Amino acid sequence: MSSEQKRAKDAGDTVEAAAGPRPSRLTYAAVLAGLEGVALVVGGVWMVVLGITGDGSDRQQAVSLGITLVVLALLPLLAARGLLLRRGWSRGPAVITQLMALPVAYSLLQADSMAIPAGIALAVVAVAALVLLVNPATTRALGIKGPGRSE
């Protein structure tokens, strides 16, 4: 199959998925993924600023962590954009983001500090987003067909 045929097929899938209004569940899932991405960007920038303005011993580690967080933010941000545009590929990265957030939330809940409320919030957001992403209305809106369904 040529690249032009593939592009035409992908365009047809997008038109098929875009028929009708976007379900609110899909919008909510996109918003939650976008909020997680924004939180990662804010956390990454905060770590870079702390690394640059802090003492020299932890500077390299803080800057590296901050840059890593900003790069990791691309996954949920791209997924959120794809969900809003009703792209079928976007559900995978969104689900992966939520699955990665659950162990982070668990580790925050194990801390004896102010991290516990953050762990609770992250767990609630991750579980809510997962429920929204696997909802049949979301699946239909994204044009995702289950195994063995050629309709």
PDB file of C-alpha atoms in Angstrom:
ATOM      1  CA  MET A   1       0.000   0.000   0.000  1.00  0.00           C
ATOM      2  CA  SER A   2       1.435   3.368  -0.988  1.00  0.00           C
ATOM      3  CA  SER A   3       1.810   6.244   1.443  1.00  0.00           C
ATOM      4  CA  GLU A   4      -0.957   8.144  -0.383  1.00  0.00           C
ATOM      5  CA  GLN A   5      -3.357   5.237   0.091  1.00  0.00           C
ATOM      6  CA  LYS A   6      -2.442   5.042   3.776  1.00  0.00           C
ATOM      7  CA  ARG A   7      -3.065   8.770   4.206  1.00  0.00           C
ATOM      8  CA  ALA A   8      -6.439   8.486   2.458  1.00  0.00           C
ATOM      9  CA  LYS A   9      -7.391   5.539   4.674  1.00  0.00           C
ATOM     10  CA  ASP A  10      -6.331   7.458   7.820  1.00  0.00           C
ATOM     11  CA  ALA A  11      -8.336  10.478   6.682  1.00  0.00           C
ATOM     12  CA  GLY A  12     -11.379   8.243   6.195  1.00  0.00           C
ATOM     13  CA  ASP A  13     -10.979   6.861   9.717  1.00  0.00           C
ATOM     14  CA  THR A  14     -10.797  10.386  11.114  1.00  0.00           C
ATOM     15  CA  VAL A  15     -13.937  11.477   9.266  1.00  0.00           C
ATOM     16  CA  GLU A  16     -15.772   8.365  10.465  1.00  0.00           C
ATOM     17  CA  ALA A  17     -14.725   8.951  14.077  1.00  0.00           C
ATOM     18  CA  ALA A  18     -15.571  12.655  13.897  1.00  0.00           C
ATOM     19  CA  ALA A  19     -19.206  12.076  12.911  1.00  0.00           C
ATOM     20  CA  GLY A  20     -21.508  13.418  15.573  1.00  0.00           C
ATOM     21  CA  PRO A  21     -20.792  15.465  18.658  1.00  0.00           C
ATOM     22  CA  ARG A  22     -17.829  14.645  20.878  1.00  0.00           C
ATOM     23  CA  PRO A  23     -18.980  12.780  23.997  1.00  0.00           C
ATOM     24  CA  SER A  24     -18.455  14.683  27.227  1.00  0.00           C
ATOM     25  CA  ARG A  25     -16.559  11.681  28.629  1.00  0.00           C
ATOM     26  CA  LEU A  26     -13.971  12.113  25.895  1.00  0.00           C
ATOM     27  CA  THR A  27     -13.648  15.816  26.665  1.00  0.00           C
ATOM     28  CA  TYR A  28     -13.241  15.116  30.388  1.00  0.00           C
ATOM     29  CA  ALA A  29     -10.565  12.490  29.695  1.00  0.00           C
ATOM     30  CA  ALA A  30      -8.708  14.991  27.498  1.00  0.00           C
ATOM     31  CA  VAL A  31      -8.922  17.663  30.192  1.00  0.00           C
ATOM     32  CA  LEU A  32      -7.569  15.285  32.853  1.00  0.00           C
ATOM     33  CA  ALA A  33      -4.681  14.215  30.609  1.00  0.00           C
ATOM     34  CA  GLY A  34      -3.956  17.854  29.801  1.00  0.00           C
ATOM     35  CA  LEU A  35      -3.963  18.794  33.486  1.00  0.00           C
ATOM     36  CA  GLU A  36      -1.474  16.016  34.215  1.00  0.00           C
ATOM     37  CA  GLY A  37       0.744  17.286  31.412  1.00  0.00           C
ATOM     38  CA  VAL A  38       0.581  20.853  32.689  1.00  0.00           C
ATOM     39  CA  ALA A  39       1.369  19.649  36.219  1.00  0.00           C
ATOM     40  CA  LEU A  40       4.443  17.835  34.904  1.00  0.00           C
ATOM     41  CA  VAL A  41       5.603  20.955  33.047  1.00  0.00           C
ATOM     42  CA  VAL A  42       5.116  23.124  36.155  1.00  0.00           C
ATOM     43  CA  GLY A  43       6.939  20.580  38.320  1.00  0.00           C
ATOM     44  CA  GLY A  44       9.774  20.321  35.810  1.00  0.00           C
ATOM     45  CA  VAL A  45      10.219  24.074  35.527  1.00  0.00           C
ATOM     46  CA  TRP A  46      10.089  24.332  39.329  1.00  0.00           C
ATOM     47  CA  MET A  47      12.852  21.713  39.647  1.00  0.00           C
ATOM     48  CA  VAL A  48      15.019  23.499  37.075  1.00  0.00           C
ATOM     49  CA  VAL A  49      14.580  26.825  38.878  1.00  0.00           C
ATOM     50  CA  LEU A  50      15.391  25.214  42.236  1.00  0.00           C
ATOM     51  CA  GLY A  51      18.427  23.535  40.694  1.00  0.00           C
ATOM     52  CA  ILE A  52      19.739  26.737  39.197  1.00  0.00           C
ATOM     53  CA  THR A  53      19.139  28.852  42.290  1.00  0.00           C
ATOM     54  CA  GLY A  54      20.024  26.163  44.882  1.00  0.00           C
ATOM     55  CA  ASP A  55      23.395  25.055  46.163  1.00  0.00           C
ATOM     56  CA  GLY A  56      25.892  23.555  43.745  1.00  0.00           C
ATOM     57  CA  SER A  57      25.901  19.994  45.099  1.00  0.00           C
ATOM     58  CA  ASP A  58      22.410  19.089  43.834  1.00  0.00           C
ATOM     59  CA  ARG A  59      22.276  21.436  40.846  1.00  0.00           C
ATOM     60  CA  GLN A  60      22.934  18.849  38.144  1.00  0.00           C
ATOM     61  CA  GLN A  61      20.478  16.330  39.583  1.00  0.00           C
ATOM     62  CA  ALA A  62      17.690  18.905  39.991  1.00  0.00           C
ATOM     63  CA  VAL A  63      18.134  20.293  36.489  1.00  0.00           C
ATOM     64  CA  SER A  64      18.195  16.780  35.004  1.00  0.00           C
ATOM     65  CA  LEU A  65      15.022  15.826  36.872  1.00  0.00           C
ATOM     66  CA  GLY A  66      13.312  19.021  35.789  1.00  0.00           C
ATOM     67  CA  ILE A  67      14.173  18.491  32.138  1.00  0.00           C
ATOM     68  CA  THR A  68      13.016  14.870  32.384  1.00  0.00           C
ATOM     69  CA  LEU A  69       9.663  15.960  33.817  1.00  0.00           C
ATOM     70  CA  VAL A  70       9.166  18.513  31.039  1.00  0.00           C
ATOM     71  CA  VAL A  71       9.952  15.891  28.382  1.00  0.00           C
ATOM     72  CA  LEU A  72       7.617  13.379  30.069  1.00  0.00           C
ATOM     73  CA  ALA A  73       4.867  16.012  29.955  1.00  0.00           C
ATOM     74  CA  LEU A  74       4.780  15.675  26.175  1.00  0.00           C
ATOM     75  CA  LEU A  75       3.036  12.279  26.390  1.00  0.00           C
ATOM     76  CA  PRO A  76      -0.122  13.402  28.229  1.00  0.00           C
ATOM     77  CA  LEU A  77      -0.202  16.740  26.401  1.00  0.00           C
ATOM     78  CA  LEU A  78      -0.091  15.079  22.982  1.00  0.00           C
ATOM     79  CA  ALA A  79      -2.629  12.513  24.149  1.00  0.00           C
ATOM     80  CA  ALA A  80      -4.961  15.275  25.364  1.00  0.00           C
ATOM     81  CA  ARG A  81      -4.712  17.065  22.033  1.00  0.00           C
ATOM     82  CA  GLY A  82      -5.374  13.836  20.167  1.00  0.00           C
ATOM     83  CA  LEU A  83      -8.384  13.053  22.345  1.00  0.00           C
ATOM     84  CA  LEU A  84      -9.855  16.495  21.708  1.00  0.00           C
ATOM     85  CA  LEU A  85      -9.322  16.011  17.976  1.00  0.00           C
ATOM     86  CA  ARG A  86     -10.816  12.495  18.227  1.00  0.00           C
ATOM     87  CA  ARG A  87      -7.740  10.623  17.027  1.00  0.00           C
ATOM     88  CA  GLY A  88      -7.853   6.904  17.737  1.00  0.00           C
ATOM     89  CA  TRP A  89      -4.102   6.694  18.405  1.00  0.00           C
ATOM     90  CA  SER A  90      -4.401   9.070  21.365  1.00  0.00           C
ATOM     91  CA  ARG A  91      -6.120   6.630  23.708  1.00  0.00           C
ATOM     92  CA  GLY A  92      -2.994   4.456  24.021  1.00  0.00           C
ATOM     93  CA  PRO A  93      -0.697   7.232  25.290  1.00  0.00           C
ATOM     94  CA  ALA A  94      -3.470   8.514  27.558  1.00  0.00           C
ATOM     95  CA  VAL A  95      -3.949   5.071  29.129  1.00  0.00           C
ATOM     96  CA  ILE A  96      -0.179   4.626  29.493  1.00  0.00           C
ATOM     97  CA  THR A  97       0.015   7.988  31.275  1.00  0.00           C
ATOM     98  CA  GLN A  98      -2.650   6.934  33.757  1.00  0.00           C
ATOM     99  CA  LEU A  99      -1.018   3.562  34.374  1.00  0.00           C
ATOM    100  CA  MET A 100       2.302   5.313  35.046  1.00  0.00           C
ATOM    101  CA  ALA A 101       0.575   7.723  37.437  1.00  0.00           C
ATOM    102  CA  LEU A 102      -0.817   4.980  39.691  1.00  0.00           C
ATOM    103  CA  PRO A 103       2.544   3.782  41.113  1.00  0.00           C
ATOM    104  CA  VAL A 104       3.594   7.404  41.585  1.00  0.00           C
ATOM    105  CA  ALA A 105       0.383   8.054  43.524  1.00  0.00           C
ATOM    106  CA  TYR A 106       0.995   4.946  45.613  1.00  0.00           C
ATOM    107  CA  SER A 107       4.513   6.059  46.511  1.00  0.00           C
ATOM    108  CA  LEU A 108       3.212   9.516  47.454  1.00  0.00           C
ATOM    109  CA  LEU A 109       0.615   7.881  49.702  1.00  0.00           C
ATOM    110  CA  GLN A 110       3.388   5.958  51.511  1.00  0.00           C
ATOM    111  CA  ALA A 111       5.147   9.183  52.511  1.00  0.00           C
ATOM    112  CA  ASP A 112       4.697  10.722  55.950  1.00  0.00           C
ATOM    113  CA  SER A 113       4.463  14.252  54.694  1.00  0.00           C
ATOM    114  CA  MET A 114       2.480  16.766  52.712  1.00  0.00           C
ATOM    115  CA  ALA A 115       2.775  14.435  49.719  1.00  0.00           C
ATOM    116  CA  ILE A 116      -0.204  12.364  50.885  1.00  0.00           C
ATOM    117  CA  PRO A 117      -2.862  14.815  49.575  1.00  0.00           C
ATOM    118  CA  ALA A 118      -0.998  14.971  46.252  1.00  0.00           C
ATOM    119  CA  GLY A 119      -1.021  11.161  46.124  1.00  0.00           C
ATOM    120  CA  ILE A 120      -4.756  11.072  46.776  1.00  0.00           C
ATOM    121  CA  ALA A 121      -5.416  13.668  44.074  1.00  0.00           C
ATOM    122  CA  LEU A 122      -3.197  11.887  41.560  1.00  0.00           C
ATOM    123  CA  ALA A 123      -4.829   8.520  42.260  1.00  0.00           C
ATOM    124  CA  VAL A 124      -8.326   9.970  41.862  1.00  0.00           C
ATOM    125  CA  VAL A 125      -7.412  11.688  38.589  1.00  0.00           C
ATOM    126  CA  ALA A 126      -5.694   8.575  37.187  1.00  0.00           C
ATOM    127  CA  VAL A 127      -8.563   6.222  38.049  1.00  0.00           C
ATOM    128  CA  ALA A 128     -11.186   8.680  36.772  1.00  0.00           C
ATOM    129  CA  ALA A 129      -9.284   9.156  33.503  1.00  0.00           C
ATOM    130  CA  LEU A 130      -8.912   5.387  33.046  1.00  0.00           C
ATOM    131  CA  VAL A 131     -12.638   4.884  33.556  1.00  0.00           C
ATOM    132  CA  LEU A 132     -13.378   7.624  31.020  1.00  0.00           C
ATOM    133  CA  LEU A 133     -10.887   6.253  28.493  1.00  0.00           C
ATOM    134  CA  VAL A 134     -12.225   2.687  28.478  1.00  0.00           C
ATOM    135  CA  ASN A 135     -15.850   3.789  28.328  1.00  0.00           C
ATOM    136  CA  PRO A 136     -17.676   2.406  25.236  1.00  0.00           C
ATOM    137  CA  ALA A 137     -18.832   5.901  24.213  1.00  0.00           C
ATOM    138  CA  THR A 138     -15.224   7.085  24.188  1.00  0.00           C
ATOM    139  CA  THR A 139     -14.129   4.046  22.211  1.00  0.00           C
ATOM    140  CA  ARG A 140     -16.842   4.622  19.597  1.00  0.00           C
ATOM    141  CA  ALA A 141     -16.068   8.352  19.370  1.00  0.00           C
ATOM    142  CA  LEU A 142     -12.417   7.576  18.677  1.00  0.00           C
ATOM    143  CA  GLY A 143     -13.350   5.020  16.020  1.00  0.00           C
ATOM    144  CA  ILE A 144     -11.634   2.172  17.859  1.00  0.00           C
ATOM    145  CA  LYS A 145     -12.957  -1.244  16.993  1.00  0.00           C
ATOM    146  CA  GLY A 146     -12.519  -4.192  19.303  1.00  0.00           C
ATOM    147  CA  PRO A 147     -10.859  -7.448  18.316  1.00  0.00           C
ATOM    148  CA  GLY A 148     -12.765  -9.351  15.665  1.00  0.00           C
ATOM    149  CA  ARG A 149     -15.018  -6.413  14.817  1.00  0.00           C
ATOM    150  CA  SER A 150     -14.682  -5.382  11.205  1.00  0.00           C
ATOM    151  CA  GLU A 151     -17.813  -3.207  11.097  1.00  0.00           C
TER     152      GLU A 151
END
